[in-house]
mmCIF file of C-alpha atoms in Angstrom:
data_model
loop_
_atom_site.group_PDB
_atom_site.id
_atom_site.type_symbol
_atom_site.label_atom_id
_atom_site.label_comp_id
_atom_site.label_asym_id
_atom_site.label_seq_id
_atom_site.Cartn_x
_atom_site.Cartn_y
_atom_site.Cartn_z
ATOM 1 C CA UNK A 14 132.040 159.484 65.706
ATOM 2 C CA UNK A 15 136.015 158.393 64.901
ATOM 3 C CA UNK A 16 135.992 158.446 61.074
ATOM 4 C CA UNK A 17 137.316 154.811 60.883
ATOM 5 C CA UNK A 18 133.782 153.388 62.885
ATOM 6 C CA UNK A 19 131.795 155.776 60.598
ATOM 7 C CA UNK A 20 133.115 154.271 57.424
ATOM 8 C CA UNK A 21 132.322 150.618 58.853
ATOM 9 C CA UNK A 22 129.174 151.308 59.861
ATOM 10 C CA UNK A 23 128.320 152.983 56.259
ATOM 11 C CA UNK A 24 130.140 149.984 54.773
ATOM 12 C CA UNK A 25 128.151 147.156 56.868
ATOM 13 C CA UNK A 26 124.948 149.335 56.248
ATOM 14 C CA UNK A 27 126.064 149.231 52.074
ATOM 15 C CA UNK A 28 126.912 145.344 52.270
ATOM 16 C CA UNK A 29 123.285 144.760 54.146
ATOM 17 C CA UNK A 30 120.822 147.389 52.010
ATOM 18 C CA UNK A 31 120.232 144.897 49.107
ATOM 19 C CA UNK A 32 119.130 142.527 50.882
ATOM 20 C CA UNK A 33 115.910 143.538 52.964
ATOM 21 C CA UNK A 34 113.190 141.197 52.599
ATOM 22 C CA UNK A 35 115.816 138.067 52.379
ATOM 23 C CA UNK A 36 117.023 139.322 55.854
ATOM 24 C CA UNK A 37 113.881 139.238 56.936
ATOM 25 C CA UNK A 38 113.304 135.803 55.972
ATOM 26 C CA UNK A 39 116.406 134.899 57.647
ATOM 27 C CA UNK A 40 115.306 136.762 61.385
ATOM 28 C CA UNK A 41 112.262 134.828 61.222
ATOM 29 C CA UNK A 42 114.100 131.678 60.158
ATOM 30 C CA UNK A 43 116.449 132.703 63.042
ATOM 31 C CA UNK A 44 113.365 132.908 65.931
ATOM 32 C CA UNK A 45 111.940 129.499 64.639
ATOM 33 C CA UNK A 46 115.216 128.346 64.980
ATOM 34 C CA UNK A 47 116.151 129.641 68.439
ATOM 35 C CA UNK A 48 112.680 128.866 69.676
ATOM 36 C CA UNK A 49 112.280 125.520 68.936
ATOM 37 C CA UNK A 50 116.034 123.926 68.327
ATOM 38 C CA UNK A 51 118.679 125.124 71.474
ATOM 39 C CA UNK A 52 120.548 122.711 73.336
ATOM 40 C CA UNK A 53 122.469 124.947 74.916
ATOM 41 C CA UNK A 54 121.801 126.135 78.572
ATOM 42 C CA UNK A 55 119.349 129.367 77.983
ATOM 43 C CA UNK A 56 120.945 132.606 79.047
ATOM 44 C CA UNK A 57 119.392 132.890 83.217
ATOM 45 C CA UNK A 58 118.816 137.156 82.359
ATOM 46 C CA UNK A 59 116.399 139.238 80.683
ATOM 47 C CA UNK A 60 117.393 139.687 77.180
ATOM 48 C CA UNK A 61 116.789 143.028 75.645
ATOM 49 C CA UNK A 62 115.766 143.232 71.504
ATOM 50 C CA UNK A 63 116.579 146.000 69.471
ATOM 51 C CA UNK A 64 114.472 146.023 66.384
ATOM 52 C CA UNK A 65 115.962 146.906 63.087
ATOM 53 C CA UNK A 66 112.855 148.549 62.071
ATOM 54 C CA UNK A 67 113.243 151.167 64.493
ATOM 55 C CA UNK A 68 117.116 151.734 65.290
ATOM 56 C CA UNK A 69 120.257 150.205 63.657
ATOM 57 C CA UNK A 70 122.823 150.192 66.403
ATOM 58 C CA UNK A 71 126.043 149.078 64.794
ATOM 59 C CA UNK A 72 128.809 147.113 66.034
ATOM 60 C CA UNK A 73 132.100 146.095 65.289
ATOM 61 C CA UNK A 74 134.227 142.980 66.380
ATOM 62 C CA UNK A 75 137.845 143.078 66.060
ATOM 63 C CA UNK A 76 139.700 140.155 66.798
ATOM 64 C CA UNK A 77 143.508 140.504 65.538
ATOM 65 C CA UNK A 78 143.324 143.895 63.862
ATOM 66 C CA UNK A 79 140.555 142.035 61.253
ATOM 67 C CA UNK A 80 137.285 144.212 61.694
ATOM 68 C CA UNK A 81 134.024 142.331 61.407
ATOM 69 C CA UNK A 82 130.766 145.373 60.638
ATOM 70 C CA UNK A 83 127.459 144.138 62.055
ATOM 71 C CA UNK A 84 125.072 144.981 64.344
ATOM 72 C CA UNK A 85 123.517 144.703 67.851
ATOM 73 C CA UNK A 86 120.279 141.954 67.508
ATOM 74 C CA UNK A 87 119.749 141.938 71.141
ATOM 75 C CA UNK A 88 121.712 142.845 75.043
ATOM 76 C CA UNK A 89 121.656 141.542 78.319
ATOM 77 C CA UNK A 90 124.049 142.638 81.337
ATOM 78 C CA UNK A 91 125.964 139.446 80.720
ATOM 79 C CA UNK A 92 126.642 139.833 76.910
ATOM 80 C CA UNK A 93 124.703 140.167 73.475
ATOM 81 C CA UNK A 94 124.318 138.569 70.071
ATOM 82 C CA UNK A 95 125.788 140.267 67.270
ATOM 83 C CA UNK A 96 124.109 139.680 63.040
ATOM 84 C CA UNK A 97 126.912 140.178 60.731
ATOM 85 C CA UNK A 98 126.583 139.632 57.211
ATOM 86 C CA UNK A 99 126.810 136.620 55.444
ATOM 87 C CA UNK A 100 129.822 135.253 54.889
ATOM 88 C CA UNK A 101 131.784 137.190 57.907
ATOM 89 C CA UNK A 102 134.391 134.885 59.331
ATOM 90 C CA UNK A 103 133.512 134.928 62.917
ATOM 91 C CA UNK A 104 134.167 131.759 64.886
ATOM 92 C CA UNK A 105 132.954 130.635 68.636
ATOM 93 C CA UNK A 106 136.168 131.060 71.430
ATOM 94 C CA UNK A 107 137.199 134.198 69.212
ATOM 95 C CA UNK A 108 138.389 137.016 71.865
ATOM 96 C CA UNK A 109 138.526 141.005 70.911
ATOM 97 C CA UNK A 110 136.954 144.291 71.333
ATOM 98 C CA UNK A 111 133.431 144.937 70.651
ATOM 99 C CA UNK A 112 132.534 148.718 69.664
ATOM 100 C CA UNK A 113 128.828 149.104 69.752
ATOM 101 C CA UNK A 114 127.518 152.741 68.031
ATOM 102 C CA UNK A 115 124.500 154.637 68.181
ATOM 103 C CA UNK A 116 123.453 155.413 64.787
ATOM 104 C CA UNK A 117 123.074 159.391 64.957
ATOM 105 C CA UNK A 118 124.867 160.495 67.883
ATOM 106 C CA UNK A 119 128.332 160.311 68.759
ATOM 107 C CA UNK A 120 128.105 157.528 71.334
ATOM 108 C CA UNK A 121 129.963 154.279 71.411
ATOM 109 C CA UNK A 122 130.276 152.043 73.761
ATOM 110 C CA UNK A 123 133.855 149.861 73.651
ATOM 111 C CA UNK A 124 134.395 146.875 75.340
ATOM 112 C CA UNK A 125 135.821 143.234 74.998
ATOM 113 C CA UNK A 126 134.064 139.985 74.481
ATOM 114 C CA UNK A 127 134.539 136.193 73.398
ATOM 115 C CA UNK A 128 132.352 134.302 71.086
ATOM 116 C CA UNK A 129 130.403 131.608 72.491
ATOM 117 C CA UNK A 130 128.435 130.499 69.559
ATOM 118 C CA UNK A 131 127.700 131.185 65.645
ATOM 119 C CA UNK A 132 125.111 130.191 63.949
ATOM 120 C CA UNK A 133 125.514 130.731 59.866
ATOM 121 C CA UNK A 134 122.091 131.190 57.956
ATOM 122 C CA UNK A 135 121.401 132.456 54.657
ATOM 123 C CA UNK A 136 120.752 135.947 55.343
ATOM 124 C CA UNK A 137 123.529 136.458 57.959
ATOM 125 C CA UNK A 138 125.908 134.807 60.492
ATOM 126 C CA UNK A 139 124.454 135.228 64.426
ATOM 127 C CA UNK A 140 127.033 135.566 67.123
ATOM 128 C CA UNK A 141 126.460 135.353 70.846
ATOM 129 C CA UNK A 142 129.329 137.051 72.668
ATOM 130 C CA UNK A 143 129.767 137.114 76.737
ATOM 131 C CA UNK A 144 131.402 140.583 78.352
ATOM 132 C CA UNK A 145 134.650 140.090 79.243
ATOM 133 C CA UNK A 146 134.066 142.880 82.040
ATOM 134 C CA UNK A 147 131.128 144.385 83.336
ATOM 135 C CA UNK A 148 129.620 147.202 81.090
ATOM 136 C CA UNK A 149 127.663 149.999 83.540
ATOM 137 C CA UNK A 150 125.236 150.604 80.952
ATOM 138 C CA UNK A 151 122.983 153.209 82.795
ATOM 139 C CA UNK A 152 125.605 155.613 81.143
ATOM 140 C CA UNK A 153 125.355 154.631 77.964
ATOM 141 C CA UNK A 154 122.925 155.261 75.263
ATOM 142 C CA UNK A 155 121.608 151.702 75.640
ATOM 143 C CA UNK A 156 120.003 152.409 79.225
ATOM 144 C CA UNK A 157 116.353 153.537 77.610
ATOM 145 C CA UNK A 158 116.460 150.329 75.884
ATOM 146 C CA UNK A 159 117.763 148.062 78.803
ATOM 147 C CA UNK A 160 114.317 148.318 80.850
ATOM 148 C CA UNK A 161 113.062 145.135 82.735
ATOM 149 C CA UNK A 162 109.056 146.058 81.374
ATOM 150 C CA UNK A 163 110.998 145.653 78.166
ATOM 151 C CA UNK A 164 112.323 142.346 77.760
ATOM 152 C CA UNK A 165 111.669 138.920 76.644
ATOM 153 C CA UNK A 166 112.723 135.479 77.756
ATOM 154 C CA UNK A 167 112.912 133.794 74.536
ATOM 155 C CA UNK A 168 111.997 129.869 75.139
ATOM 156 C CA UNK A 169 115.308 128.975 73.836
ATOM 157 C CA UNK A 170 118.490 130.791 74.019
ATOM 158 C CA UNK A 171 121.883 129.954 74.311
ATOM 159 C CA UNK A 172 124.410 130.059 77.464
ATOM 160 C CA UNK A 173 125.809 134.042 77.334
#
């Protein structure tokens, strides 16, 4: 792993350990939220969740040489939401590159996105991000993960 994502990742995973069972409050807050209040037009693809419990993939945005540390909440072909922690300064119509890391392997997977939408909560800041170009992921780590028996059509959701 380049020694520059390793040290974000350990510093995003630093900022975030204090604070378990209030960012757990704030994911369920989060699903009541998306379930119940979305205006937006739903994203029209399978979305894929990756649990916390069982795998922390990180991810970082960089939009201008600024680095934002976060992680992967959940994929689709067509983009992904990102939960930073609170207080990161990301903003909807923000372009950059998105590097998304397996947590014990060497893996990454880099690629560009824009910010559709942020949602700021207590516990963290929610950012839903379309692909600026297609991402093959059946050669990525992600492609166990990315299985149509797997997903979940939220009844909310916003436009990815």
């Amino acid at each position: 792993m380049p020694e520059p994502f390793a040290a974000g990742i350990a510093d995003s995973q630093n900022r975030w350990g204090a604070l378990p069972a209030e960012m757990w409050e704030a994911l369920a807050e989060y699903r009541r939220i998306t379930a119940t209040s979305m205006v937006e037009q739903p994203r029209r693809e399978e979305r894929f969740l990756l649990p916390a419990i069982t795998i922390w993939i990180g991810a970082i945005f960089t939009v201008n040489d600024l680095q934002h540390h976060g992680r992967l909440w959940d994929i689709s072909w067509s983009g992904c939401c990102l939960l930073f922690p609170p207080g990161e300064r990301v903003n909807a119509s923000q372009k950059g590159s998105l590097l998304i890391s397996h947590p014990s392997t060497n893996s990454v997977i880099p690629t560009a996105v824009m910010v559709m939408w942020v949602d700021r909560e207590a516990g963290g800041t929610y950012a839903g991000c379309r692909f600026s170009r297609r991402v093959d992921f059946s050669q990525t780590f992600l492609r166990g993960l990315m299985v149509p028996h797997e997903a979940v059509r939220p009844p909310g959701g916003r436009l990815l």
